Coordinates of C-alpha atoms and ligand atoms in Angstrom, one line a residue:
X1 CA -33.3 18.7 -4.1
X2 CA -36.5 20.0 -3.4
X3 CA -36.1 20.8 0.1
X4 CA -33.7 23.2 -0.5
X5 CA -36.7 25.7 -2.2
X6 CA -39.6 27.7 -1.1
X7 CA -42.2 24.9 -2.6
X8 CA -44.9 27.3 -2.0
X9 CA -43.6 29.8 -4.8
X10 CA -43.3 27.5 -7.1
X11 CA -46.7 27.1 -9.4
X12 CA -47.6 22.9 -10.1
X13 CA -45.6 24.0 -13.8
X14 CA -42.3 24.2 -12.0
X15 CA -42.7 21.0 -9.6
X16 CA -44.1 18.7 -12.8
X17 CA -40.4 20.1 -14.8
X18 CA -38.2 19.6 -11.6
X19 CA -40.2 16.0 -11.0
X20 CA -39.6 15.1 -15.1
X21 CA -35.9 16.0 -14.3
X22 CA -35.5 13.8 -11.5
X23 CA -37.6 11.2 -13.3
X24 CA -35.3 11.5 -16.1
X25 CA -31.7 11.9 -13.5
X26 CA -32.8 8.8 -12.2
X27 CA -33.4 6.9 -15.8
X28 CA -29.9 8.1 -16.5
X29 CA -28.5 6.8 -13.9
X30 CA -30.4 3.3 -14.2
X31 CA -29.0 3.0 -17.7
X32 CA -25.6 4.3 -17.1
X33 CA -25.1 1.8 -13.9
X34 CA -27.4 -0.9 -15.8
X35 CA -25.8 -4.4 -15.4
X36 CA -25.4 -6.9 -18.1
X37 CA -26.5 -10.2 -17.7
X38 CA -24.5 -12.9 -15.8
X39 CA -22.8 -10.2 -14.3
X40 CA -21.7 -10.9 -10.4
X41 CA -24.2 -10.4 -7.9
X42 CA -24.6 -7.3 -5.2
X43 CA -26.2 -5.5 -2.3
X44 CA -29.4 -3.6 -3.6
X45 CA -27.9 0.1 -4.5
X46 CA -29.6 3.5 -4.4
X47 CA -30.1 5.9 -7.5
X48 CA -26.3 8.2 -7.6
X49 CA -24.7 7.3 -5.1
X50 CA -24.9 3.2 -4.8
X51 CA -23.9 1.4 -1.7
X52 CA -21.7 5.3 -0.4
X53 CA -23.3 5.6 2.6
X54 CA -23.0 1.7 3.9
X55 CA -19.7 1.8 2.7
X56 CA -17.4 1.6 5.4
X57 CA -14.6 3.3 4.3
X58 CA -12.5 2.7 8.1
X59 CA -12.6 -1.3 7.8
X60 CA -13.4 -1.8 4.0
X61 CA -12.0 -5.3 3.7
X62 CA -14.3 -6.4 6.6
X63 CA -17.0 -4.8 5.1
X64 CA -16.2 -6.9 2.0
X65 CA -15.7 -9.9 3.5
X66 CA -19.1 -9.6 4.8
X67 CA -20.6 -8.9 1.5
X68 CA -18.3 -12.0 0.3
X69 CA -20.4 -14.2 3.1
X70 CA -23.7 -12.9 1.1
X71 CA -22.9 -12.8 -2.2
X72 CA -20.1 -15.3 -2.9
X73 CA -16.5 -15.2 -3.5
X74 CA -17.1 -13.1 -6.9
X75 CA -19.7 -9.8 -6.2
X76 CA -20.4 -6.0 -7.3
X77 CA -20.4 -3.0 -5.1
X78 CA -21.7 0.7 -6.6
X79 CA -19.6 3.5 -5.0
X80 CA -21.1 6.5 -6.7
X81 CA -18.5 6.7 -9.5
X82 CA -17.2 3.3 -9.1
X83 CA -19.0 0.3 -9.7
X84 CA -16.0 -2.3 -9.2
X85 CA -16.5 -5.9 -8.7
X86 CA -14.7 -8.0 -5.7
X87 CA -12.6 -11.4 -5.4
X88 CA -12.4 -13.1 -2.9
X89 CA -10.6 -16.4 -1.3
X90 CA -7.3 -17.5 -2.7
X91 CA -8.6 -19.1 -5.3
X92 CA -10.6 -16.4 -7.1
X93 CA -8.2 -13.7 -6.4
X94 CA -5.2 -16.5 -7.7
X95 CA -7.4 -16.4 -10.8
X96 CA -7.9 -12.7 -11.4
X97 CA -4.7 -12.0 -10.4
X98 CA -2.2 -15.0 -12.2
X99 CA -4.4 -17.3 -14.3
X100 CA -5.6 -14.1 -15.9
X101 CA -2.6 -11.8 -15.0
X102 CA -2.9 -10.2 -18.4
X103 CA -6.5 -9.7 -18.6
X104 CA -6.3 -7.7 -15.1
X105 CA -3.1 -5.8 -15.5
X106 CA -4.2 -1.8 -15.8
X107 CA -5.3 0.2 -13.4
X108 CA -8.7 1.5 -13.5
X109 CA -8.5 5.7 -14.3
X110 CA -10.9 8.4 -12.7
X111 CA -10.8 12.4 -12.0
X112 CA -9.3 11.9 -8.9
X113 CA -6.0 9.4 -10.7
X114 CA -6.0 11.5 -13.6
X115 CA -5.3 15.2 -11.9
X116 CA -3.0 13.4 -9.6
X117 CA -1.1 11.8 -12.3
X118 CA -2.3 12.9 -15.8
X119 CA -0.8 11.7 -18.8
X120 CA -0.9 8.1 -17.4
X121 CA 2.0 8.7 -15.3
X122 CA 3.7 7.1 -12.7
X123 CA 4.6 3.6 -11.4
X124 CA 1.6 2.7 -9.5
X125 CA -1.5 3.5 -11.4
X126 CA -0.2 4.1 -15.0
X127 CA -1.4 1.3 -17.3
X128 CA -0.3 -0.1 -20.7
X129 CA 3.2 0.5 -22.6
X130 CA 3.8 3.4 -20.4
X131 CA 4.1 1.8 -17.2
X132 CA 5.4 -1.3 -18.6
X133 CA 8.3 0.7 -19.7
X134 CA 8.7 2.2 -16.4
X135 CA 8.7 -0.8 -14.4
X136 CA 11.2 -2.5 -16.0
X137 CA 13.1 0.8 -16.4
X138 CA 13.3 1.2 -12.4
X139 CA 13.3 -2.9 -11.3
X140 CA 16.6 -2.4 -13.4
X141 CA 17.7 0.8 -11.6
X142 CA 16.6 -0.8 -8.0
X143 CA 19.0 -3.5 -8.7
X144 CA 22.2 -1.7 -10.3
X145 CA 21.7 0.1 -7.5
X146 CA 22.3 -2.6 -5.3
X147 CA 19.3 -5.0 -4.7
X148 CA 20.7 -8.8 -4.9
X149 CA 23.8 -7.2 -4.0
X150 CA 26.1 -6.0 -0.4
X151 CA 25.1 -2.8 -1.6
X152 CA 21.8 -2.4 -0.6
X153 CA 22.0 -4.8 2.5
X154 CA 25.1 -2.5 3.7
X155 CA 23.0 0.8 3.2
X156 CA 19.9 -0.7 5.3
X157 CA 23.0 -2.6 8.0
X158 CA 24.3 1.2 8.7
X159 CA 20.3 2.5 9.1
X160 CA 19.7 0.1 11.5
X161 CA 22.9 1.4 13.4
X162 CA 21.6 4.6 13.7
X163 CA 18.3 3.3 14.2
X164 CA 19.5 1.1 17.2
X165 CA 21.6 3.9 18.7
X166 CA 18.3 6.2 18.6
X167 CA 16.6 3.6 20.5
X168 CA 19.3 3.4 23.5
X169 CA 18.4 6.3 23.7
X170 CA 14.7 5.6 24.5
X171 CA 15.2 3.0 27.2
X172 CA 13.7 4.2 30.6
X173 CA 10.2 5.9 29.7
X174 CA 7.8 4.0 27.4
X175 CA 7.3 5.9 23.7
X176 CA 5.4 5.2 20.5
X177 CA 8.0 3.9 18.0
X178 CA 6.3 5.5 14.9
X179 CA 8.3 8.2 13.8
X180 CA 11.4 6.2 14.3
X181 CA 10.6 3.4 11.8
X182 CA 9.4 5.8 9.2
X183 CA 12.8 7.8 9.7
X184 CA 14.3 4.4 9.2
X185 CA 12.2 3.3 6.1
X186 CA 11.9 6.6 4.6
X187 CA 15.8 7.0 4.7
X188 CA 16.2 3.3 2.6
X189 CA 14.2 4.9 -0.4
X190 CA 15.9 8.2 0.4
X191 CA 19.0 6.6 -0.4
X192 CA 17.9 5.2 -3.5
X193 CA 16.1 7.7 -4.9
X194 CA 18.1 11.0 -3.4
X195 CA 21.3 9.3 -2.9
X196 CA 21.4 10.4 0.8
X197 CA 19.8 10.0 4.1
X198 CA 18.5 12.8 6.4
X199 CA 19.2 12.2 10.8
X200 CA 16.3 11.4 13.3
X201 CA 16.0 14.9 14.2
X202 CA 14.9 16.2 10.4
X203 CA 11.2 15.7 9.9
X204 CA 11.2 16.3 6.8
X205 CA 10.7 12.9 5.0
X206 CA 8.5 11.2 7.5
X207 CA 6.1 14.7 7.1
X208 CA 6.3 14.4 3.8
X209 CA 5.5 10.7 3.4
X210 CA 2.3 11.8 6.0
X211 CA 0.9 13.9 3.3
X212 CA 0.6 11.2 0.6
X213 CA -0.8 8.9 3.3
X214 CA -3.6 11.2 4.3
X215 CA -4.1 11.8 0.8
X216 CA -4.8 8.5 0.0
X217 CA -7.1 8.3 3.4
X218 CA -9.1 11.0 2.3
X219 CA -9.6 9.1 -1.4
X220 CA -12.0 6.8 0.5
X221 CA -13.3 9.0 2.2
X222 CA -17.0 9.8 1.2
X223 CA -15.8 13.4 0.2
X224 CA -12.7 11.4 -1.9
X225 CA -16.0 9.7 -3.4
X226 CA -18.1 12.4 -4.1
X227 CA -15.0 14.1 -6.0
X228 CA -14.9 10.7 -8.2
X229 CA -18.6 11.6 -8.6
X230 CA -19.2 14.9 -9.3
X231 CA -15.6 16.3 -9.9
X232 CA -17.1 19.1 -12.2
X233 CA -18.9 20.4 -8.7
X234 CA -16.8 19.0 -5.9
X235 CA -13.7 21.1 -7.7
X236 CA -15.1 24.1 -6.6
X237 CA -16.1 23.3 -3.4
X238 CA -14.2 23.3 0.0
X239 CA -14.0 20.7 1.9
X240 CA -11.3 18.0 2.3
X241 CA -10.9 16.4 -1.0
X242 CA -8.6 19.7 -1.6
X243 CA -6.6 18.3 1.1
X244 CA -5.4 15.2 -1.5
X245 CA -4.1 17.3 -4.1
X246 CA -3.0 20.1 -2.2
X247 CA -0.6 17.4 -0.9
X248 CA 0.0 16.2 -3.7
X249 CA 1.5 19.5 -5.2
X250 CA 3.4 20.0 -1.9
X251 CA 5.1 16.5 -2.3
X252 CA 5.7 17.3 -6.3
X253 CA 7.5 20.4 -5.3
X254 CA 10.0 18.9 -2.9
X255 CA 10.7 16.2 -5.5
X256 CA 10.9 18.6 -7.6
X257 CA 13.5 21.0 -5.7
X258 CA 16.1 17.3 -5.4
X259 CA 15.7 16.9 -9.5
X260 CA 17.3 20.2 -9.7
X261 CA 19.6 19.7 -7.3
X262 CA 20.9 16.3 -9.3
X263 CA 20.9 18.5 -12.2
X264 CA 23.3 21.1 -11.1
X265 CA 26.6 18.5 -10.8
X266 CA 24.8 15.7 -13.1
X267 CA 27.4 13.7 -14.4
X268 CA 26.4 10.8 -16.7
X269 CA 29.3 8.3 -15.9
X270 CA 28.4 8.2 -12.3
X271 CA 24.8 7.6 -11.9
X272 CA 24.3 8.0 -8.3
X273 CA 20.7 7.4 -7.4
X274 CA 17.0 6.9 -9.3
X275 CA 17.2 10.0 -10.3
X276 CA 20.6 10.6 -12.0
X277 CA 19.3 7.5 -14.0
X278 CA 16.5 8.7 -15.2
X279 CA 17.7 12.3 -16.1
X280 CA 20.9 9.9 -17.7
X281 CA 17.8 7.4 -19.6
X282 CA 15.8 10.9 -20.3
X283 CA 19.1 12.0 -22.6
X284 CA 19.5 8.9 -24.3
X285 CA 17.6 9.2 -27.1
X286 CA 16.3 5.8 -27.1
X287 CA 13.0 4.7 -28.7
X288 CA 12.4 3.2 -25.3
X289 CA 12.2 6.1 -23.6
X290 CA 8.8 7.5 -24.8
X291 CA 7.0 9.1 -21.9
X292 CA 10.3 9.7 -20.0
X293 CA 9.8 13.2 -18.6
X294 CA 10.8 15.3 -15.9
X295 CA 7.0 15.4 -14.5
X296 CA 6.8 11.4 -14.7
X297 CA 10.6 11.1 -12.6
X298 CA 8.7 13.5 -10.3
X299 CA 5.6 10.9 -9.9
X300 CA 7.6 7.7 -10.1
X301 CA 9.9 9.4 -6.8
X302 CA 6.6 10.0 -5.5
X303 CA 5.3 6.3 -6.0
X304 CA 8.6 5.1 -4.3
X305 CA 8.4 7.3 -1.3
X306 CA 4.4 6.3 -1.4
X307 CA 4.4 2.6 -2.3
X308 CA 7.8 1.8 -0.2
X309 CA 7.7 4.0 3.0
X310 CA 4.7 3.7 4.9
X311 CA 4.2 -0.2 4.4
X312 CA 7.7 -0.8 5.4
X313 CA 7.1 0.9 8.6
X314 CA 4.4 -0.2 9.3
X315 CA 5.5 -3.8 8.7
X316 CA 7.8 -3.0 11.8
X317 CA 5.1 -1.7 13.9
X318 CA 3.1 -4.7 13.9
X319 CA 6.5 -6.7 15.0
X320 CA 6.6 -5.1 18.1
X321 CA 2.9 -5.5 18.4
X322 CA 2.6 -9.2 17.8
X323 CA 6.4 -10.0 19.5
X324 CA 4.9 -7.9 22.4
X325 CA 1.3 -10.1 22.5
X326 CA 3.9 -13.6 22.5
X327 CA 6.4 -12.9 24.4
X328 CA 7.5 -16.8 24.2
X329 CA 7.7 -16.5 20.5
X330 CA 10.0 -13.0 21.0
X331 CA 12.2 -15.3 22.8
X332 CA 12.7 -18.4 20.6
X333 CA 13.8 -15.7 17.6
X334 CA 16.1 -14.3 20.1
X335 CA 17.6 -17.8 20.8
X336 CA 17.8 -18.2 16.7
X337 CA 19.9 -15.6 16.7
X338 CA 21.9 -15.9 19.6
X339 CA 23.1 -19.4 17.9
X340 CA 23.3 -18.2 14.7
X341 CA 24.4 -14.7 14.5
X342 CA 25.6 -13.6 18.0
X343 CA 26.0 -10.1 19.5
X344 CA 28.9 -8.8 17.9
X345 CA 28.1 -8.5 14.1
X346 CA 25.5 -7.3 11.9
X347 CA 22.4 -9.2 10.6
X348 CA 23.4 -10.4 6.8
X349 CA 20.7 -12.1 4.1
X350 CA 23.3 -14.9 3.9
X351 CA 21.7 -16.0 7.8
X352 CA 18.3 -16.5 6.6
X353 CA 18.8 -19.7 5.3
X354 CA 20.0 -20.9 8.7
X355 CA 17.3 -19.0 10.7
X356 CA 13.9 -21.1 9.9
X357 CA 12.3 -20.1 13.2
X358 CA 13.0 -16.6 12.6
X359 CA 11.9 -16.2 8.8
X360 CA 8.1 -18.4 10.2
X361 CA 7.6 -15.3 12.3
X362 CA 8.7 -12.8 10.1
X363 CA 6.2 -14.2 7.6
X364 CA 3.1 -14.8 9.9
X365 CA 3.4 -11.3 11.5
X366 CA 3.0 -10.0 7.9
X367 CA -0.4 -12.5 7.3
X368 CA -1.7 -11.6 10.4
X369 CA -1.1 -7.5 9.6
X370 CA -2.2 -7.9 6.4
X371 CA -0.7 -4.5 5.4
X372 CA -2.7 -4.1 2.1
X373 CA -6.0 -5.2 3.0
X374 CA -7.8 -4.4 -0.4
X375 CA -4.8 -4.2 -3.0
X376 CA -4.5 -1.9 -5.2
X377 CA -7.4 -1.9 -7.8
X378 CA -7.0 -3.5 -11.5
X379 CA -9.7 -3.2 -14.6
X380 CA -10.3 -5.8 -17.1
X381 CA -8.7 -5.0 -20.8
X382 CA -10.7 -7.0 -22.3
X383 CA -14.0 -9.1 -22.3
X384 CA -14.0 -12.1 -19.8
X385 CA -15.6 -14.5 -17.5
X386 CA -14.5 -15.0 -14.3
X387 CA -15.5 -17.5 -11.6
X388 CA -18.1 -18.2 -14.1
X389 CA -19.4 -14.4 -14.5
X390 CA -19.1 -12.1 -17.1
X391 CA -16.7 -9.2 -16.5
X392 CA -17.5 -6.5 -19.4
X393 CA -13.8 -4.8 -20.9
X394 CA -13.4 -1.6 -18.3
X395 CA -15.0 -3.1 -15.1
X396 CA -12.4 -2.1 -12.6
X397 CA -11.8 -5.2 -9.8
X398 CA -11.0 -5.1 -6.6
X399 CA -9.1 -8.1 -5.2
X400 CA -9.7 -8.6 -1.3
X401 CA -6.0 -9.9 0.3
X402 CA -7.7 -10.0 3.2
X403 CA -9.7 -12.5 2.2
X404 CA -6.8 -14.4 1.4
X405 CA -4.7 -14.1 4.2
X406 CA -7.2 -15.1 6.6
X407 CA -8.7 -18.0 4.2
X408 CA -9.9 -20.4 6.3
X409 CA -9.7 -23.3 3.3
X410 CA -6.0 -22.8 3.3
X411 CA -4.8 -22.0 6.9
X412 CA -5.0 -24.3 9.5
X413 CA -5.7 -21.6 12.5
X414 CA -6.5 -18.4 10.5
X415 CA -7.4 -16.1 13.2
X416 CA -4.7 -17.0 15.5
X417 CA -0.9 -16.1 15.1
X418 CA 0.8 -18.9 14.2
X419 CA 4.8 -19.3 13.1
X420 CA 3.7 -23.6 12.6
X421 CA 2.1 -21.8 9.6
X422 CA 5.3 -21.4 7.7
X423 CA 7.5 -24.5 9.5
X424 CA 7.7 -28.2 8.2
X425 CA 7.0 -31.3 10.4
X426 CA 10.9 -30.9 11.1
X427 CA 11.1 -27.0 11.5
X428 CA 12.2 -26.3 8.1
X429 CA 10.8 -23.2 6.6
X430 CA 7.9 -23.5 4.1
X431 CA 6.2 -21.4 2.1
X432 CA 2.8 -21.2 1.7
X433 CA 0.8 -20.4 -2.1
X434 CA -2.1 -17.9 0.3
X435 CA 0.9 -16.2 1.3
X436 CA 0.3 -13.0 -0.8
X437 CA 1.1 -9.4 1.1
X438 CA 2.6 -8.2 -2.0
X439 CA 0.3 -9.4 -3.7
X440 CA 0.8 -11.5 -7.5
X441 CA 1.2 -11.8 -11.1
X442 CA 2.3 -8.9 -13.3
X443 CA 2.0 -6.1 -11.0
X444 CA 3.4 -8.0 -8.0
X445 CA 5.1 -5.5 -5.0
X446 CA 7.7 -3.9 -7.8
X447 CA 9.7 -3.3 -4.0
X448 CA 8.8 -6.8 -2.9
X449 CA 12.9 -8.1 -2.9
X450 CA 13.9 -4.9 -1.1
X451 CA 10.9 -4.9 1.4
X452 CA 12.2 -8.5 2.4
X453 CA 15.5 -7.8 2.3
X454 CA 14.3 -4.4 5.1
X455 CA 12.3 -6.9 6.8
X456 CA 14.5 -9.4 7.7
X457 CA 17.7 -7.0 8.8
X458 CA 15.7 -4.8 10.3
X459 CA 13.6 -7.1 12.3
X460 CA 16.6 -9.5 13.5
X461 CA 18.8 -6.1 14.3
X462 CA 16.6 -4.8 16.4
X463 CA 15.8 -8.1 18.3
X464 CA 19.6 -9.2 18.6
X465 CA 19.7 -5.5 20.2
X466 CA 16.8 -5.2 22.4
X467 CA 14.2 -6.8 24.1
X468 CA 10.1 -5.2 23.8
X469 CA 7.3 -5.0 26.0
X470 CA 4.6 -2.5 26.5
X471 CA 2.8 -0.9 29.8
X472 CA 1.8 -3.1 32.6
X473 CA -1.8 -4.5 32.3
X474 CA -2.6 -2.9 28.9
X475 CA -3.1 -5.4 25.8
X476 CA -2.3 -4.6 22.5
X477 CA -5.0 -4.2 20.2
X478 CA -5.2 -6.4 16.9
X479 CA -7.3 -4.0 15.5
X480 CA -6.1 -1.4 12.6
X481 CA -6.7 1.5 11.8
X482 CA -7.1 1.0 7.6
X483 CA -6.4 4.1 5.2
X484 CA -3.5 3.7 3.0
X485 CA -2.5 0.7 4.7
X486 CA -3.7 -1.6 7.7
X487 CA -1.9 -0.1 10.6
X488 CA -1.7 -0.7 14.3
X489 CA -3.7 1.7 16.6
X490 CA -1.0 4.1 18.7
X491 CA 1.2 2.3 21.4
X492 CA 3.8 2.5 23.3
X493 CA 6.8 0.2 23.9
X494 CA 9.6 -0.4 26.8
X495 CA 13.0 -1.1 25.4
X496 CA 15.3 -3.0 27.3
X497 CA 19.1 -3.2 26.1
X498 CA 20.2 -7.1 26.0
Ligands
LIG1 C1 6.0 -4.4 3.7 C2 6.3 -3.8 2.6 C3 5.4 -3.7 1.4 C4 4.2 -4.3 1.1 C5 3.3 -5.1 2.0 C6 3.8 -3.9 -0.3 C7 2.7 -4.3 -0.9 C8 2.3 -3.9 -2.2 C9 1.1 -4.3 -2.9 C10 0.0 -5.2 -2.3 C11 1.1 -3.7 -4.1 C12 0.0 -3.8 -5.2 C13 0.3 -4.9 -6.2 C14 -0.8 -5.1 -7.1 O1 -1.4 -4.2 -7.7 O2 -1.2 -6.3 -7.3 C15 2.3 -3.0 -4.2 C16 2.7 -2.3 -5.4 C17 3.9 -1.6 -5.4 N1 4.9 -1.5 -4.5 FE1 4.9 -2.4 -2.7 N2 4.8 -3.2 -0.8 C18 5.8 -3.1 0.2 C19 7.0 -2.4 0.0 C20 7.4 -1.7 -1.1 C21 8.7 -1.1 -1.3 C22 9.8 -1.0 -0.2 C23 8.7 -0.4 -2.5 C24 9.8 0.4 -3.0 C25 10.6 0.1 -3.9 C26 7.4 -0.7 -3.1 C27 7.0 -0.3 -4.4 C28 5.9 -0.6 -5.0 C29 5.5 -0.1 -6.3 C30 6.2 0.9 -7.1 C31 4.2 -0.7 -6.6 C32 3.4 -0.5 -7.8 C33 3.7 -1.6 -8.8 C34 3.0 -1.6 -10.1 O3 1.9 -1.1 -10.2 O4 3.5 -2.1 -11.1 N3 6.7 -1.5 -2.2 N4 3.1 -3.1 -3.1

């Protein structure tokens, strides 16, 4: 602070006040920040802004994990505003997540989650009655709407025809399959939210599904946690962190333009999407329906297009990656599905129970992803002790899935891709309890049965199609590149038609 004044006009009055004020900054922030005792150990953090600045906010569960190899499965970071503590390993995050499910249910609040959603809204970081209601207002929707039923299945079976058909037309030069698969996911929560789907060529979605994903890179960023710092400031200044809710707005506004769109030939006795029932749940009346308002629908849309696009997607990409990296395992599902299914007709969920081989992959591709690397955060409600630390009511807690997937008490070759990991002694399927990309307990993946239901179609409809390989002499990278979610670094596939 003091380097940014001419020292030598100030008399030794004005340095002893601006040295008592940093003194004092200082105590502040010693007090504010102070620990309790018993409370989980942590790297040493500096005055403000904590552990920022050895952060790294590109490959934060690696970072934790490292910190986990210090300071146990249970520690504390200090990220200028946020002072959350970590689990790690299946079994602490099983008992922060399950065994205490109802002590860890809310999600920790902040500047930058309450001008994004004020008034607790939303589906993904509302806490309390609010987004109890919510959540079991749109699980119910998501499955009148055809989840559990030929519905749904039928809606994703016709996506994957166009999806295959824009494909056929890719065969020749190599391309980056991005944009198709976010098409393709974005269009599944298009239908169930907007009622329709938008063609290949229309950018729209996927650009619009870009903006909350850089918006939720930027949180992390250190300017995402400056803003959680010193909002007050940082709200006047430029710089990125503008960029998240400038997004933000822009998003609102074309959910906004489809609500009143529904409105103008809303008809109550034909509920056609998400929206339709909500506007139909909004007019009810109920006593249930407290905090049912046209600016939450707006941010529960959002949350769907957030939470259920991008992961989706990117589940895809890193199929191709890994089926591309084991070409003999790209095979054997091939052969399952030759037997099973055939050529001539569509992927159903009925197969699955006949296709063992096929669901091991699908499964150990998404360990070895590890889409979510650091979950979404929860904060205790209450008082507790966990792993034999006290957790103070408020502490927000970040549980590493990371850590789980790759735990190397409960997998038998964690850093190597592995179907065996999810097939019997007599090549029956078996799950496996470190199996968590959606995570567990109360705030489980609300999309979890659709995302498998997407999974499996989509995977085994575009392998009964097509066969994938990438460039001569170039080796797909493992590595990911880790913002909203873990994804794979660009690359480009060959198709060739079966
Ligand atoms: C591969 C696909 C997916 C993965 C890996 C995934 C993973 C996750 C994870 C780890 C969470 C955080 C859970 C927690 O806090 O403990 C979550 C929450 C959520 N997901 Fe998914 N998800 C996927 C697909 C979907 C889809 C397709 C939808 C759309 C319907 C969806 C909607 C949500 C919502 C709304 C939440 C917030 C739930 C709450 O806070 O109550 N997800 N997901």
């Amino acid at each position: 602070m003091l380097c940014f004044l001419h020292l030598e006009s100030l008399d030794f009055k004005s340095i002893g006040l601006l040295l008592s004020l940093v003194v004092f900054l200082v105590i502040a922030d010693y007090f504010k920040t102070r620990k309790p005792p018993n409370y989980p150990p942590g790297p040493f953090a500096l005055p403000f802004v904590g552990n920022m600045f050895s952060f790294d906010a590109k490959q934060p569960h690696l970072y934790l994990m490292k910190l986990a190899e210090i300071h146990g499965d249970l520690f504390s970071v200090s990220l200028g505003g946020q002072q959350p503590v970590v689990a790690n390993g299946y079994k602490m995050v099983k008992e922060a997540l399950v065994v205490q499910g109802d002590v860890f249910v809310d999600r920790p609040s902040g500047p930058t989650s309450e001008r994004l959603y004020p008034h607790n809204a939303g589906l993904v970081l509302s806490s309390g009655p609010t987004w109890k209601r919510h959540r079991r207002f749109t699980m119910t929707t998501l499955r009148n709407f055809g989840l559990g039923k030929t519905l749904m299945e039928n809606a994703i079976c016709e996506e994957i025809r166009y999806l295959q058909e824009e494909m056929e037309t890719q065969t020749g030069d190599p391309f980056d399959p991005k944009v198709l698969f976010k098409n393709a996911a974005s269009n599944i929560i298009c239908q169930l939210v907007f009622a329709r789907r938008s063609d290949y060529s229309d950018d729209t979605s996927p650009k619009v599904v870009q903006k909350l994903v850089e918006a939720l890179y930027l949180q992390r960023t250190v300017w995402g946690l400056l803003y959680e710092l010193f909002p007050g400031i940082m709200k006047h200044m430029p710089g990125p962190h503008n960029t998240i809710f400038s997004n933000y707005l822009d998003v609102e506004d074309f959910i906004r333009k489809e609500v009143e769109r529904h409105k103008e030939d809303f008809d109550p006795n034909n509920p056609r999407d998400y929206i339709d029932a909500y506007i139909t749940e909004m007019q009810s009346g109920s006593s249930d329906t407290e905090g049912f308002t046209e600016s939450n629908l707006v941010l529960n849309s959002l949350d769907l297009f957030l939470a259920g696009t991008e992961t989706t997607a990117t589940a895809l990409l890193w199929s191709l990656v890994l089926l591309i990296k084991h070409p003999e395992v790209q095979k054997k599902v091939q052969s399952e599905i030759d037997t099973v299914i055939g050529q001539s007709r569509p992927p159903s969920m009925v197969d699955k129970a006949n296709m063992p081989y096929t669901e091991a992959v699908i499964h150990e591709i998404m360990r070895i992803a590890d889409i979510v690397p650091i979950n979404v955060p929860r904060v205790a409600g209450r008082d507790t002790t966990l792993g034999g630390y006290f957790i103070p009511k408020g502490t927000p807690l970040w549980t590493n899935l990371s850590s789980v997937m790759f735990d190397k008490t409960e997998w038998e070759t964690p850093e190597e891709f592995n179907p065996g990991h999810f097939l019997d002694s007599e090549g029956k399927f078996r799950r496996r309890d470190a199996f968590l990309p959606f995570s567990a307990g109360k705030r489980v993946c609300l999309g979890e049965q659709l995302a498998r239901m997407e999974l499996f179609l989509f995977f085994v409809g575009l392998l009964q199609k097509f066969s994938f390989s990438t460039e001569e002499g170039v080796e797909l990278s493992l590595e990911g590149e880790v913002g909203a979610e873990r994804t794979p670094l660009p690359f480009k596939v060959f198709i060739h038609t079966r």
